[in-house]
Amino acid sequence: MAQLWKGRFKKELAKETNDFNSSISFDSKMFEEDIKGSIAHAAMLGKAGIIDKSESEKIVAELAVILDDIKSGKLNIDMQSEDIHTFVEGELTSRLGDTGKRLHTARSRNDQVALDIRLYLKKEAETIIGMLKRLVLVLCDKAGANKNTIMPGYTHLQRAQPITFGHHLMAYAAMLLRDIERLEDACARMNVLPLGSGALAGTTYPIDRGFVADYLGFDSVSQNSLDGVSDRDFCLELASALSIVMVHLSRFSEEIIMWCSWEFKFVELDDAFSTGSSIMPQKKNPDIAELVRGKSGRVFGNLTALLTVMKGIPLAYNKDMQEDKEAVFDSVETVKMCLNAFTPMIETMTVLKDNMRAAAAKGFINATDCADYLVGKGLPFRDAYKATGELVALCIDKGLTLETLPLEDYKAVCALFDEGVYTAINLEKCVNDRLSEGGPSPQSVMKQIEFAKNKINAE
């Protein structure tokens, strides 16, 4: 396949140079975007009178046939081509002759590839948004079924206060809702047409950029031709948003891994989403969660690679920018792969409610409620805090819990205690009384679920 730039050169390109320079191994996945962008460009050339309308129509029609042929498998992409743009234009020219050669009028590969990658990443980001929405809805359903499931809440990985499993799950739903917003914001800034920027300085042809923008569904056109071809902020922003998605999935995975262990045994993963050991027959391993946790580093590395590539590039286009695609494409595919496995894993896992309740009964996680009980009796909070701390120390010495400590021991520490303290420190009451907005009470959890579902349905 001949290079599009061959006229200036007298010698054949060395195989080593061609192999090193080629990008078709990864940019071929943008074949549909490349062809759709070319169709829009050809239609504009005819409308603006830059090429004959009849030739424009032939190009548009034949590009549509080429697209269908690739999708159906009738036409295979030549992986010896320099890039997907070269392949498509070469195939068009082989079919239409000189008419096909008119397609590239008023266009450079610089603004062409900038267009292709925007179209491709916008489509992929929208797919990921849909996958995140599905995961949020799974969490909402799981949280609703566990709005009364008592479990210990943790700080510093130490049992802290009683919450519900539904409340815990909705914390991750809140994170994922922010991820959706970040991706939507990234898509909005991505939705700017760079085509028409030319190589860097626009074109002398009377092109109609607004027509192409409308044709392809862009909100606006780039306002500076240098920036139009050299901007990869949208790649960085998408890679950053995907990295944050992976932070959240990795944190969630870490908890799933702990909850599956015999030390916690809060959940059990479905057999279809677990693996075993080649030597230890008793093992049931949370491999999906571990892989998600591990693949987060891959996505973070892609973001670092993109930032590093872009940080020292002068305006406008430089070949370094060919490195944008593999990194951001890999992040997209990795996140999709993780969500595809992670969501059904969560959907099918079994919640071991009794184990969660038993863990909540230990660790004095109702100590704050005990202190609040004394505050209700008129004692300043700091004095109530000190008295409760003494009670916890006493329980530890006697091998008791606050629920089993005799009332006389309570009164020995503070005379304000009476039988009502046992009601105040009941775990169910501790949770149900936390009615503050965003708290763990069943009513609050249901409001969080309603909020999340409304956010998703509104979009």
CSV table of C-alpha atoms in Angstrom, one decimal:
chain,number,residue,atom,x,y,z
A,1,MET,CA,0.0,0.0,0.0
A,2,ALA,CA,1.5,3.3,-1.1
A,3,GLN,CA,2.0,6.1,1.5
A,4,LEU,CA,-0.1,9.2,1.1
A,5,TRP,CA,3.0,11.4,1.4
A,6,LYS,CA,5.2,9.5,-1.1
A,7,GLY,CA,5.7,12.3,-3.7
A,8,ARG,CA,8.4,14.1,-1.9
A,9,PHE,CA,10.6,11.0,-1.4
A,10,LYS,CA,13.0,9.3,-3.9
A,11,LYS,CA,13.8,6.1,-2.0
A,12,GLU,CA,11.5,3.4,-0.8
A,13,LEU,CA,10.7,3.4,2.9
A,14,ALA,CA,12.9,1.0,4.9
A,15,LYS,CA,10.9,-1.9,6.4
A,16,GLU,CA,12.1,-1.0,9.9
A,17,THR,CA,10.9,2.6,9.4
A,18,ASN,CA,7.5,1.4,8.1
A,19,ASP,CA,7.0,-1.0,10.9
A,20,PHE,CA,8.0,1.6,13.5
A,21,ASN,CA,5.9,4.3,11.9
A,22,SER,CA,2.7,2.2,11.3
A,23,SER,CA,-0.3,2.7,13.5
A,24,ILE,CA,-2.9,0.5,11.8
A,25,SER,CA,-2.5,-2.3,14.4
A,26,PHE,CA,-4.4,-0.1,16.8
A,27,ASP,CA,-6.0,2.7,14.9
A,28,SER,CA,-7.8,0.2,12.6
A,29,LYS,CA,-10.5,-0.1,15.3
A,30,MET,CA,-11.5,3.5,14.3
A,31,PHE,CA,-12.5,2.4,10.8
A,32,GLU,CA,-16.2,3.2,11.3
A,33,GLU,CA,-15.4,6.7,12.7
A,34,ASP,CA,-12.8,7.3,9.9
A,35,ILE,CA,-15.4,6.4,7.2
A,36,LYS,CA,-18.2,8.4,8.8
A,37,GLY,CA,-15.9,11.4,9.1
A,38,SER,CA,-14.9,11.1,5.4
A,39,ILE,CA,-18.6,10.8,4.4
A,40,ALA,CA,-19.4,14.0,6.2
A,41,HIS,CA,-16.3,15.7,4.7
A,42,ALA,CA,-17.2,14.5,1.2
A,43,ALA,CA,-20.8,15.7,1.5
A,44,MET,CA,-19.5,19.1,2.6
A,45,LEU,CA,-17.0,19.3,-0.3
A,46,GLY,CA,-19.9,18.8,-2.7
A,47,LYS,CA,-22.3,21.2,-0.9
A,48,ALA,CA,-19.7,23.9,-0.9
A,49,GLY,CA,-18.8,23.5,-4.5
A,50,ILE,CA,-15.2,22.5,-3.8
A,51,ILE,CA,-15.6,19.4,-5.8
A,52,ASP,CA,-18.3,18.5,-8.3
A,53,LYS,CA,-21.6,17.5,-6.5
A,54,SER,CA,-21.9,14.3,-8.6
A,55,GLU,CA,-18.4,13.2,-7.5
A,56,SER,CA,-19.2,14.0,-3.9
A,57,GLU,CA,-22.2,11.8,-4.1
A,58,LYS,CA,-20.2,9.0,-5.6
A,59,ILE,CA,-17.7,9.2,-2.8
A,60,VAL,CA,-20.3,9.2,-0.1
A,61,ALA,CA,-22.1,6.2,-1.6
A,62,GLU,CA,-18.9,4.2,-2.1
A,63,LEU,CA,-17.7,5.0,1.4
A,64,ALA,CA,-20.9,3.6,2.8
A,65,VAL,CA,-20.4,0.4,0.7
A,66,ILE,CA,-16.8,0.1,2.1
A,67,LEU,CA,-18.1,0.5,5.6
A,68,ASP,CA,-20.7,-2.2,5.0
A,69,ASP,CA,-18.1,-4.5,3.4
A,70,ILE,CA,-15.7,-4.2,6.4
A,71,LYS,CA,-18.6,-4.8,8.9
A,72,SER,CA,-19.8,-7.9,7.0
A,73,GLY,CA,-16.3,-9.3,6.6
A,74,LYS,CA,-16.4,-9.0,2.8
A,75,LEU,CA,-13.5,-6.6,3.0
A,76,ASN,CA,-10.5,-7.2,5.3
A,77,ILE,CA,-8.4,-4.3,6.5
A,78,ASP,CA,-4.9,-4.5,5.1
A,79,MET,CA,-2.7,-4.5,8.1
A,80,GLN,CA,0.3,-3.6,5.9
A,81,SER,CA,-1.2,-0.1,5.4
A,82,GLU,CA,0.4,2.8,7.3
A,83,ASP,CA,-2.8,3.6,9.1
A,84,ILE,CA,-6.6,3.3,8.8
A,85,HIS,CA,-6.8,6.6,6.9
A,86,THR,CA,-4.4,5.4,4.2
A,87,PHE,CA,-6.3,2.1,3.9
A,88,VAL,CA,-9.7,3.7,3.5
A,89,GLU,CA,-8.6,6.3,1.0
A,90,GLY,CA,-6.6,3.7,-0.9
A,91,GLU,CA,-9.6,1.4,-1.1
A,92,LEU,CA,-11.8,4.2,-2.2
A,93,THR,CA,-9.4,5.2,-5.0
A,94,SER,CA,-9.1,1.6,-6.2
A,95,ARG,CA,-12.8,1.6,-6.7
A,96,LEU,CA,-13.5,5.1,-8.0
A,97,GLY,CA,-10.1,6.1,-9.5
A,98,ASP,CA,-9.5,9.9,-9.7
A,99,THR,CA,-12.9,10.6,-8.1
A,100,GLY,CA,-11.6,8.9,-4.9
A,101,LYS,CA,-8.5,11.0,-4.9
A,102,ARG,CA,-10.6,14.1,-4.5
A,103,LEU,CA,-11.7,13.0,-1.0
A,104,HIS,CA,-8.7,14.5,0.8
A,105,THR,CA,-9.2,18.0,-0.6
A,106,ALA,CA,-9.1,20.6,2.2
A,107,ARG,CA,-8.2,18.0,4.8
A,108,SER,CA,-5.0,16.7,6.5
A,109,ARG,CA,-4.4,13.5,8.4
A,110,ASN,CA,-3.7,15.7,11.4
A,111,ASP,CA,-7.3,17.0,11.7
A,112,GLN,CA,-8.7,13.7,10.3
A,113,VAL,CA,-7.2,11.6,13.1
A,114,ALA,CA,-8.2,14.3,15.7
A,115,LEU,CA,-11.7,13.8,14.4
A,116,ASP,CA,-11.6,10.0,14.4
A,117,ILE,CA,-10.4,9.7,18.0
A,118,ARG,CA,-13.0,12.1,19.3
A,119,LEU,CA,-15.8,10.2,17.6
A,120,TYR,CA,-14.4,6.9,18.8
A,121,LEU,CA,-13.8,7.9,22.4
A,122,LYS,CA,-17.2,9.7,22.7
A,123,LYS,CA,-18.9,6.4,21.6
A,124,GLU,CA,-16.8,4.3,24.0
A,125,ALA,CA,-17.3,6.8,26.9
A,126,GLU,CA,-21.1,6.6,26.4
A,127,THR,CA,-20.9,2.8,26.5
A,128,ILE,CA,-19.0,2.9,29.8
A,129,ILE,CA,-21.5,5.4,31.2
A,130,GLY,CA,-24.2,2.9,30.5
A,131,MET,CA,-22.3,0.1,32.2
A,132,LEU,CA,-21.8,2.3,35.3
A,133,LYS,CA,-25.5,3.1,35.4
A,134,ARG,CA,-26.2,-0.6,35.4
A,135,LEU,CA,-23.8,-1.2,38.3
A,136,VAL,CA,-25.5,1.7,40.2
A,137,LEU,CA,-28.9,0.1,39.7
A,138,VAL,CA,-27.5,-3.3,40.9
A,139,LEU,CA,-26.2,-1.6,44.0
A,140,CYS,CA,-29.5,0.1,44.6
A,141,ASP,CA,-31.4,-3.2,44.4
A,142,LYS,CA,-28.9,-4.9,46.7
A,143,ALA,CA,-29.0,-1.9,49.2
A,144,GLY,CA,-32.8,-2.0,49.3
A,145,ALA,CA,-32.7,-5.6,50.1
A,146,ASN,CA,-30.2,-4.9,52.9
A,147,LYS,CA,-31.5,-1.6,54.3
A,148,ASN,CA,-32.0,-3.3,57.7
A,149,THR,CA,-28.9,-5.5,57.6
A,150,ILE,CA,-26.8,-4.4,60.6
A,151,MET,CA,-23.0,-4.4,60.2
A,152,PRO,CA,-20.1,-2.6,61.8
A,153,GLY,CA,-18.9,0.5,60.1
A,154,TYR,CA,-15.1,1.0,60.2
A,155,THR,CA,-12.5,3.7,60.4
A,156,HIS,CA,-8.8,2.8,60.3
A,157,LEU,CA,-10.2,-0.7,59.6
A,158,GLN,CA,-11.3,-0.8,63.3
A,159,ARG,CA,-15.0,-1.3,64.2
A,160,ALA,CA,-16.4,2.1,64.8
A,161,GLN,CA,-20.2,2.6,64.6
A,162,PRO,CA,-23.2,0.5,63.6
A,163,ILE,CA,-24.4,1.0,60.0
A,164,THR,CA,-26.3,-1.2,57.5
A,165,PHE,CA,-25.0,-3.1,54.6
A,166,GLY,CA,-27.4,-1.1,52.4
A,167,HIS,CA,-25.8,2.1,53.6
A,168,HIS,CA,-22.3,0.8,52.8
A,169,LEU,CA,-23.3,-0.2,49.3
A,170,MET,CA,-24.8,3.2,48.6
A,171,ALA,CA,-21.5,4.8,49.4
A,172,TYR,CA,-20.1,3.1,46.3
A,173,ALA,CA,-23.2,4.1,44.4
A,174,ALA,CA,-22.4,7.7,45.3
A,175,MET,CA,-18.9,7.3,44.0
A,176,LEU,CA,-20.1,5.8,40.7
A,177,LEU,CA,-22.6,8.6,40.2
A,178,ARG,CA,-19.7,11.1,40.4
A,179,ASP,CA,-17.8,8.9,37.9
A,180,ILE,CA,-20.8,9.1,35.5
A,181,GLU,CA,-20.8,12.9,35.9
A,182,ARG,CA,-17.1,13.1,35.2
A,183,LEU,CA,-17.4,11.0,32.0
A,184,GLU,CA,-20.4,13.1,30.8
A,185,ASP,CA,-18.4,16.3,31.4
A,186,ALA,CA,-15.5,14.8,29.5
A,187,CYS,CA,-17.8,13.9,26.6
A,188,ALA,CA,-19.2,17.4,26.5
A,189,ARG,CA,-15.7,18.9,26.1
A,190,MET,CA,-14.8,16.1,23.6
A,191,ASN,CA,-17.8,17.1,21.4
A,192,VAL,CA,-16.0,19.7,19.5
A,193,LEU,CA,-15.2,19.3,15.8
A,194,PRO,CA,-11.4,19.6,14.9
A,195,LEU,CA,-11.9,18.9,11.2
A,196,GLY,CA,-11.2,22.0,9.1
A,197,SER,CA,-8.1,22.8,11.1
A,198,GLY,CA,-6.0,21.3,8.2
A,199,ALA,CA,-2.5,20.3,9.1
A,200,LEU,CA,-2.2,23.3,11.5
A,201,ALA,CA,-3.3,26.5,9.6
A,202,GLY,CA,-6.8,25.8,8.2
A,203,THR,CA,-7.4,25.8,4.5
A,204,THR,CA,-7.9,28.3,1.6
A,205,TYR,CA,-10.9,26.3,0.4
A,206,PRO,CA,-14.4,27.7,1.4
A,207,ILE,CA,-15.2,24.8,3.7
A,208,ASP,CA,-18.4,24.7,5.8
A,209,ARG,CA,-17.3,23.5,9.3
A,210,GLY,CA,-20.7,24.0,10.8
A,211,PHE,CA,-22.3,21.7,8.2
A,212,VAL,CA,-19.8,18.9,9.1
A,213,ALA,CA,-20.3,19.5,12.9
A,214,ASP,CA,-24.1,19.1,12.5
A,215,TYR,CA,-23.7,16.1,10.2
A,216,LEU,CA,-21.6,14.3,12.8
A,217,GLY,CA,-23.4,15.5,15.9
A,218,PHE,CA,-20.8,17.9,17.3
A,219,ASP,CA,-21.9,20.8,19.5
A,220,SER,CA,-19.3,23.3,18.1
A,221,VAL,CA,-16.1,23.6,16.1
A,222,SER,CA,-12.6,24.2,17.4
A,223,GLN,CA,-11.8,27.9,17.6
A,224,ASN,CA,-8.0,27.7,16.8
A,225,SER,CA,-6.5,25.5,14.1
A,226,LEU,CA,-3.3,24.9,16.0
A,227,ASP,CA,-5.2,23.8,19.0
A,228,GLY,CA,-7.6,21.8,16.8
A,229,VAL,CA,-4.9,19.4,15.7
A,230,SER,CA,-2.7,19.3,18.8
A,231,ASP,CA,-5.3,19.1,21.5
A,232,ARG,CA,-5.4,15.8,23.3
A,233,ASP,CA,-6.9,17.2,26.6
A,234,PHE,CA,-9.9,15.0,25.9
A,235,CYS,CA,-7.7,11.9,26.0
A,236,LEU,CA,-6.1,13.0,29.2
A,237,GLU,CA,-9.5,13.9,30.8
A,238,LEU,CA,-11.1,10.6,29.8
A,239,ALA,CA,-8.0,8.6,31.0
A,240,SER,CA,-8.2,10.6,34.3
A,241,ALA,CA,-11.9,9.9,34.7
A,242,LEU,CA,-11.4,6.2,33.9
A,243,SER,CA,-8.6,6.1,36.5
A,244,ILE,CA,-10.9,7.4,39.2
A,245,VAL,CA,-13.5,4.8,38.1
A,246,MET,CA,-10.8,2.2,38.7
A,247,VAL,CA,-9.9,3.7,42.1
A,248,HIS,CA,-13.5,3.1,43.2
A,249,LEU,CA,-13.7,-0.4,41.7
A,250,SER,CA,-10.4,-1.2,43.4
A,251,ARG,CA,-11.5,0.0,46.8
A,252,PHE,CA,-14.7,-1.9,46.4
A,253,SER,CA,-12.8,-5.0,45.3
A,254,GLU,CA,-10.5,-4.8,48.4
A,255,GLU,CA,-13.6,-4.9,50.6
A,256,ILE,CA,-15.1,-7.8,48.7
A,257,ILE,CA,-11.9,-9.7,49.1
A,258,MET,CA,-11.8,-9.0,52.9
A,259,TRP,CA,-15.5,-9.8,53.3
A,260,CYS,CA,-15.1,-13.2,51.5
A,261,SER,CA,-12.3,-14.2,53.9
A,262,TRP,CA,-13.1,-16.5,56.8
A,263,GLU,CA,-11.9,-13.7,59.1
A,264,PHE,CA,-14.9,-11.6,58.0
A,265,LYS,CA,-17.3,-14.0,56.1
A,266,PHE,CA,-19.7,-11.2,55.4
A,267,VAL,CA,-20.5,-12.3,51.8
A,268,GLU,CA,-20.1,-15.3,49.6
A,269,LEU,CA,-19.5,-15.0,45.9
A,270,ASP,CA,-21.5,-17.1,43.5
A,271,ASP,CA,-19.6,-20.1,42.2
A,272,ALA,CA,-19.9,-18.7,38.7
A,273,PHE,CA,-17.8,-15.7,39.7
A,274,SER,CA,-15.1,-17.5,41.8
A,275,THR,CA,-12.2,-19.8,41.1
A,276,GLY,CA,-10.5,-22.6,43.1
A,277,SER,CA,-7.0,-23.7,43.8
A,278,SER,CA,-5.0,-26.3,41.9
A,279,ILE,CA,-3.7,-27.8,45.1
A,280,MET,CA,-6.0,-26.8,47.9
A,281,PRO,CA,-9.5,-28.2,47.4
A,282,GLN,CA,-11.2,-26.1,50.0
A,283,LYS,CA,-10.3,-22.8,48.4
A,284,LYS,CA,-12.8,-20.4,46.8
A,285,ASN,CA,-10.9,-17.4,45.6
A,286,PRO,CA,-12.3,-13.9,44.7
A,287,ASP,CA,-10.3,-13.7,41.5
A,288,ILE,CA,-12.5,-11.2,39.8
A,289,ALA,CA,-12.1,-8.7,42.6
A,290,GLU,CA,-8.4,-9.3,42.7
A,291,LEU,CA,-8.0,-8.8,39.0
A,292,VAL,CA,-10.0,-5.6,39.1
A,293,ARG,CA,-7.8,-4.4,42.0
A,294,GLY,CA,-4.7,-5.3,39.9
A,295,LYS,CA,-5.9,-3.8,36.6
A,296,SER,CA,-6.3,-0.4,38.3
A,297,GLY,CA,-2.6,0.0,38.1
A,298,ARG,CA,-2.7,-0.6,34.4
A,299,VAL,CA,-5.2,2.2,33.9
A,300,PHE,CA,-3.2,4.6,36.2
A,301,GLY,CA,-0.1,3.8,34.2
A,302,ASN,CA,-1.9,4.7,30.9
A,303,LEU,CA,-2.8,8.1,32.4
A,304,THR,CA,0.8,8.7,33.4
A,305,ALA,CA,2.0,7.7,30.0
A,306,LEU,CA,-0.4,10.1,28.3
A,307,LEU,CA,0.6,13.0,30.5
A,308,THR,CA,4.3,12.3,29.9
A,309,VAL,CA,3.9,12.1,26.1
A,310,MET,CA,2.0,15.4,26.0
A,311,LYS,CA,4.0,17.5,28.5
A,312,GLY,CA,6.9,18.5,26.2
A,313,ILE,CA,5.3,18.7,22.7
A,314,PRO,CA,5.5,22.0,20.9
A,315,LEU,CA,2.6,23.1,18.7
A,316,ALA,CA,1.2,21.8,16.5
A,317,TYR,CA,1.0,18.1,15.6
A,318,ASN,CA,4.0,15.8,16.4
A,319,LYS,CA,4.4,12.1,15.8
A,320,ASP,CA,4.7,11.6,19.5
A,321,MET,CA,0.9,12.0,19.6
A,322,GLN,CA,0.5,8.7,17.9
A,323,GLU,CA,1.1,7.3,21.4
A,324,ASP,CA,-2.2,8.7,22.6
A,325,LYS,CA,-4.3,5.9,21.1
A,326,GLU,CA,-2.8,2.7,22.6
A,327,ALA,CA,-2.9,4.1,26.1
A,328,VAL,CA,-6.4,5.5,26.1
A,329,PHE,CA,-7.8,2.6,24.1
A,330,ASP,CA,-6.3,0.2,26.6
A,331,SER,CA,-7.9,2.2,29.5
A,332,VAL,CA,-11.3,2.0,27.8
A,333,GLU,CA,-11.1,-1.7,27.1
A,334,THR,CA,-9.8,-2.5,30.6
A,335,VAL,CA,-12.6,-0.5,32.4
A,336,LYS,CA,-15.2,-2.2,30.2
A,337,MET,CA,-13.7,-5.6,30.9
A,338,CYS,CA,-13.7,-4.9,34.6
A,339,LEU,CA,-17.3,-3.6,34.7
A,340,ASN,CA,-18.5,-6.5,32.6
A,341,ALA,CA,-17.3,-9.0,35.2
A,342,PHE,CA,-17.7,-6.9,38.4
A,343,THR,CA,-21.4,-6.0,38.0
A,344,PRO,CA,-22.8,-9.6,37.8
A,345,MET,CA,-20.4,-10.6,40.6
A,346,ILE,CA,-22.0,-8.1,42.9
A,347,GLU,CA,-25.5,-8.9,41.6
A,348,THR,CA,-25.2,-12.6,42.5
A,349,MET,CA,-23.2,-12.5,45.7
A,350,THR,CA,-24.9,-13.8,48.9
A,351,VAL,CA,-25.0,-11.5,51.9
A,352,LEU,CA,-24.4,-13.4,55.2
A,353,LYS,CA,-26.5,-11.2,57.4
A,354,ASP,CA,-26.1,-13.1,60.6
A,355,ASN,CA,-22.3,-12.9,60.4
A,356,MET,CA,-22.5,-9.1,59.9
A,357,ARG,CA,-24.8,-8.8,62.9
A,358,ALA,CA,-22.5,-10.9,65.1
A,359,ALA,CA,-19.5,-8.7,64.1
A,360,ALA,CA,-21.5,-5.6,64.9
A,361,ALA,CA,-22.3,-7.0,68.4
A,362,LYS,CA,-18.5,-6.9,69.2
A,363,GLY,CA,-16.1,-4.0,69.3
A,364,PHE,CA,-18.2,-1.6,71.3
A,365,ILE,CA,-19.5,0.1,68.2
A,366,ASN,CA,-22.5,1.5,70.2
A,367,ALA,CA,-20.2,3.5,72.6
A,368,THR,CA,-21.0,6.8,70.9
A,369,ASP,CA,-24.7,6.0,71.5
A,370,CYS,CA,-24.0,5.3,75.1
A,371,ALA,CA,-22.3,8.7,75.4
A,372,ASP,CA,-25.2,10.4,73.6
A,373,TYR,CA,-27.5,8.8,76.2
A,374,LEU,CA,-25.7,10.6,78.9
A,375,VAL,CA,-25.8,13.8,76.9
A,376,GLY,CA,-29.6,13.4,76.8
A,377,LYS,CA,-29.5,13.3,80.6
A,378,GLY,CA,-27.8,16.7,80.7
A,379,LEU,CA,-24.2,15.7,80.9
A,380,PRO,CA,-21.7,17.6,78.7
A,381,PHE,CA,-20.5,15.5,75.8
A,382,ARG,CA,-16.9,15.5,76.8
A,383,ASP,CA,-17.8,14.2,80.3
A,384,ALA,CA,-20.1,11.7,78.7
A,385,TYR,CA,-17.3,10.6,76.3
A,386,LYS,CA,-14.9,10.1,79.3
A,387,ALA,CA,-17.4,8.1,81.2
A,388,THR,CA,-18.2,5.8,78.3
A,389,GLY,CA,-14.5,5.3,77.7
A,390,GLU,CA,-14.2,4.1,81.3
A,391,LEU,CA,-17.1,1.7,80.7
A,392,VAL,CA,-15.4,0.2,77.6
A,393,ALA,CA,-12.2,-0.3,79.6
A,394,LEU,CA,-14.2,-2.0,82.4
A,395,CYS,CA,-15.9,-4.2,79.8
A,396,ILE,CA,-12.6,-5.3,78.4
A,397,ASP,CA,-11.3,-6.1,81.9
A,398,LYS,CA,-14.4,-8.2,82.7
A,399,GLY,CA,-14.7,-9.8,79.2
A,400,LEU,CA,-18.2,-8.2,78.8
A,401,THR,CA,-19.9,-5.9,76.2
A,402,LEU,CA,-21.8,-2.8,76.9
A,403,GLU,CA,-25.0,-4.8,76.5
A,404,THR,CA,-24.0,-7.4,79.1
A,405,LEU,CA,-22.4,-5.0,81.6
A,406,PRO,CA,-24.5,-4.9,84.8
A,407,LEU,CA,-26.4,-1.7,85.6
A,408,GLU,CA,-24.5,-1.3,89.0
A,409,ASP,CA,-21.2,-1.0,87.0
A,410,TYR,CA,-22.8,1.7,84.9
A,411,LYS,CA,-23.9,3.6,87.9
A,412,ALA,CA,-20.5,3.3,89.6
A,413,VAL,CA,-19.1,5.2,86.7
A,414,CYS,CA,-22.0,7.7,86.3
A,415,ALA,CA,-25.1,8.0,88.5
A,416,LEU,CA,-27.1,9.3,85.6
A,417,PHE,CA,-27.4,5.8,84.1
A,418,ASP,CA,-30.6,3.8,84.5
A,419,GLU,CA,-32.3,0.8,82.8
A,420,GLY,CA,-32.9,3.0,79.7
A,421,VAL,CA,-29.3,2.7,78.7
A,422,TYR,CA,-29.8,-0.8,77.4
A,423,THR,CA,-32.5,0.4,75.0
A,424,ALA,CA,-30.3,3.3,73.9
A,425,ILE,CA,-27.4,1.0,73.0
A,426,ASN,CA,-29.5,-1.6,71.1
A,427,LEU,CA,-27.8,-1.8,67.7
A,428,GLU,CA,-31.1,-1.7,65.7
A,429,LYS,CA,-32.1,1.4,67.6
A,430,CYS,CA,-28.6,2.9,67.2
A,431,VAL,CA,-29.0,2.6,63.4
A,432,ASN,CA,-32.7,3.5,63.1
A,433,ASP,CA,-32.3,6.7,65.2
A,434,ARG,CA,-29.6,8.0,62.8
A,435,LEU,CA,-32.1,9.9,60.7
A,436,SER,CA,-29.8,12.6,59.5
A,437,GLU,CA,-29.8,13.0,55.7
A,438,GLY,CA,-27.3,10.6,54.2
A,439,GLY,CA,-27.1,8.5,57.4
A,440,PRO,CA,-27.5,4.7,57.8
A,441,SER,CA,-31.1,4.4,58.9
A,442,PRO,CA,-33.4,2.4,56.6
A,443,GLN,CA,-35.4,5.5,55.8
A,444,SER,CA,-32.2,7.4,54.8
A,445,VAL,CA,-30.9,4.5,52.7
A,446,MET,CA,-34.2,4.3,50.8
A,447,LYS,CA,-33.9,8.1,50.1
A,448,GLN,CA,-30.3,7.5,48.8
A,449,ILE,CA,-31.6,4.8,46.6
A,450,GLU,CA,-34.4,7.0,45.3
A,451,PHE,CA,-31.9,9.8,44.6
A,452,ALA,CA,-29.6,7.5,42.7
A,453,LYS,CA,-32.3,6.0,40.6
A,454,ASN,CA,-33.7,9.5,39.8
A,455,LYS,CA,-30.3,10.7,38.8
A,456,ILE,CA,-29.9,7.8,36.3
A,457,ASN,CA,-33.5,8.0,35.0
A,458,ALA,CA,-33.2,11.8,34.5
A,459,GLU,CA,-30.3,11.2,32.1
